[in-house]
GROMACS .gro file of C-alpha atoms in nm:
model
   68
    1MET     CA    1  28.875   0.536   5.945
    2SER     CA    2  28.851   0.771   5.545
    3GLY     CA    3  28.656   0.395   5.435
    4CYS     CA    4  28.375   0.408   5.754
    5ASN     CA    5  28.356   0.817   5.742
    6SER     CA    6  28.292   0.738   5.357
    7LEU     CA    7  28.055   0.485   5.420
    8ALA     CA    8  27.912   0.630   5.629
    9GLN     CA    9  27.918   0.943   5.318
   10VAL     CA   10  27.712   0.696   5.085
   11GLN     CA   11  27.408   0.624   5.357
   12LYS     CA   12  27.375   1.011   5.412
   13LEU     CA   13  27.325   1.052   5.063
   14VAL     CA   14  27.132   0.776   4.874
   15GLU     CA   15  26.929   0.820   5.245
   16GLN     CA   16  26.948   1.167   5.074
   17LEU     CA   17  26.789   1.063   4.715
   18ARG     CA   18  26.495   0.820   4.888
   19VAL     CA   19  26.376   1.112   5.063
   20GLU     CA   20  26.393   1.270   4.747
   21ALA     CA   21  26.289   1.007   4.541
   22SER     CA   22  25.981   1.053   4.711
   23THR     CA   23  25.844   1.392   4.695
   24GLU     CA   24  25.497   1.403   4.559
   25ARG     CA   25  25.555   1.640   4.220
   26ILE     CA   26  25.324   1.919   4.131
   27LYS     CA   27  25.331   2.030   3.716
   28ILE     CA   28  25.406   2.307   3.669
   29SER     CA   29  25.249   2.377   3.426
   30LEU     CA   30  24.944   2.368   3.743
   31THR     CA   31  25.121   2.607   3.935
   32ALA     CA   32  25.167   2.877   3.649
   33VAL     CA   33  24.854   2.882   3.601
   34GLU     CA   34  24.750   2.921   3.953
   35LEU     CA   35  24.997   3.140   3.996
   36VAL     CA   36  24.809   3.358   3.660
   37GLN     CA   37  24.517   3.314   3.801
   38TYR     CA   38  24.624   3.482   4.090
   39CYS     CA   39  24.767   3.760   4.011
   40GLN     CA   40  24.520   3.798   3.723
   41ASP     CA   41  24.201   3.821   4.059
   42HIS     CA   42  24.463   4.052   4.288
   43ARG     CA   43  24.558   4.283   4.055
   44ARG     CA   44  24.379   4.597   4.156
   45SER     CA   45  24.529   4.554   4.548
   46ASP     CA   46  24.863   4.543   4.440
   47PRO     CA   47  25.052   4.861   4.519
   48LEU     CA   48  25.341   4.798   4.204
   49LEU     CA   49  25.035   4.799   3.980
   50THR     CA   50  24.863   5.069   4.147
   51GLY     CA   51  25.102   5.283   4.352
   52ILE     CA   52  25.028   5.457   4.638
   53ALA     CA   53  24.843   5.700   4.705
   54ALA     CA   54  25.059   6.003   4.881
   55SER     CA   55  24.851   6.052   5.149
   56SER     CA   56  24.914   5.770   5.249
   57ASN     CA   57  25.262   5.633   5.161
   58PRO     CA   58  25.483   5.592   5.489
   59PHE     CA   59  25.767   5.662   5.386
   60LYS     CA   60  25.725   5.994   5.152
   61ASP     CA   61  25.839   6.322   5.321
   62LYS     CA   62  25.626   6.477   5.548
   63ARG     CA   63  25.774   6.869   5.501
   64SER     CA   64  25.977   6.988   5.156
   65CYS     CA   65  26.352   7.020   5.163
   66VAL     CA   66  26.531   7.349   5.240
   67LEU     CA   67  26.829   7.544   5.062
   68LEU     CA   68  26.987   7.757   5.235
   0.00000   0.00000   0.00000
Protein backbone atom coordinates (compact mmCIF):
# COMPACT_ATOMS: atom_id res chain seq x y z
CA MET A 1 0.00 0.00 0.00
CA SER A 2 2.89 2.40 0.69
CA GLY A 3 4.08 2.02 -2.93
CA CYS A 4 0.71 3.29 -4.15
CA ASN A 5 0.85 6.23 -1.74
CA SER A 6 4.38 7.06 -2.83
CA LEU A 7 3.35 6.92 -6.49
CA ALA A 8 0.48 9.35 -5.84
CA GLN A 9 2.84 11.74 -4.06
CA VAL A 10 5.31 11.63 -6.94
CA GLN A 11 2.51 12.26 -9.45
CA LYS A 12 1.36 15.29 -7.43
CA LEU A 13 4.92 16.59 -7.30
CA VAL A 14 5.39 16.18 -11.05
CA GLU A 15 2.10 17.97 -11.74
CA GLN A 16 3.10 20.85 -9.43
CA LEU A 17 6.48 21.16 -11.15
CA ARG A 18 4.76 21.26 -14.55
CA VAL A 19 2.49 24.07 -13.37
CA GLU A 20 5.44 26.03 -11.99
CA ALA A 21 7.47 25.51 -15.16
CA SER A 22 4.65 26.81 -17.36
CA THR A 23 4.21 30.01 -15.31
CA GLU A 24 5.24 33.12 -17.23
CA ARG A 25 8.02 34.98 -15.45
CA ILE A 26 8.77 38.71 -15.49
CA LYS A 27 12.34 39.95 -15.36
CA ILE A 28 13.11 41.32 -11.92
CA SER A 29 14.90 44.37 -13.28
CA LEU A 30 11.75 45.49 -15.13
CA THR A 31 9.59 45.03 -12.05
CA ALA A 32 12.07 46.94 -9.86
CA VAL A 33 12.09 49.88 -12.29
CA GLU A 34 8.28 49.98 -12.28
CA LEU A 35 8.20 49.85 -8.47
CA VAL A 36 10.68 52.72 -8.13
CA GLN A 37 8.71 54.77 -10.66
CA TYR A 38 5.44 54.12 -8.78
CA CYS A 39 7.02 55.18 -5.47
CA GLN A 40 8.38 58.36 -7.00
CA ASP A 41 5.03 59.21 -8.61
CA HIS A 42 3.10 58.75 -5.34
CA ARG A 43 5.60 60.07 -2.77
CA ARG A 44 3.63 63.30 -2.18
CA SER A 45 0.58 61.39 -0.96
CA ASP A 46 2.52 58.89 1.16
CA PRO A 47 1.85 59.56 4.87
CA LEU A 48 5.04 57.73 5.87
CA LEU A 49 7.10 60.30 3.96
CA THR A 50 5.05 63.46 4.43
CA GLY A 51 3.55 62.84 7.86
CA ILE A 52 -0.03 63.28 8.99
CA ALA A 53 -1.44 66.65 9.99
CA ALA A 54 -2.32 66.74 13.69
CA SER A 55 -5.83 67.95 12.90
CA SER A 56 -6.61 64.95 10.68
CA ASN A 57 -4.83 62.25 12.69
CA PRO A 58 -7.54 59.88 14.00
CA PHE A 59 -5.14 58.26 16.48
CA LYS A 60 -4.15 61.43 18.32
CA ASP A 61 -5.82 61.92 21.71
CA LYS A 62 -8.43 64.66 21.63
CA ARG A 63 -7.65 65.77 25.17
CA SER A 64 -4.48 65.93 27.17
CA CYS A 65 -3.69 63.62 30.07
CA VAL A 66 -3.95 65.14 33.53
CA LEU A 67 -2.16 63.56 36.48
CA LEU A 68 -3.55 64.17 39.96
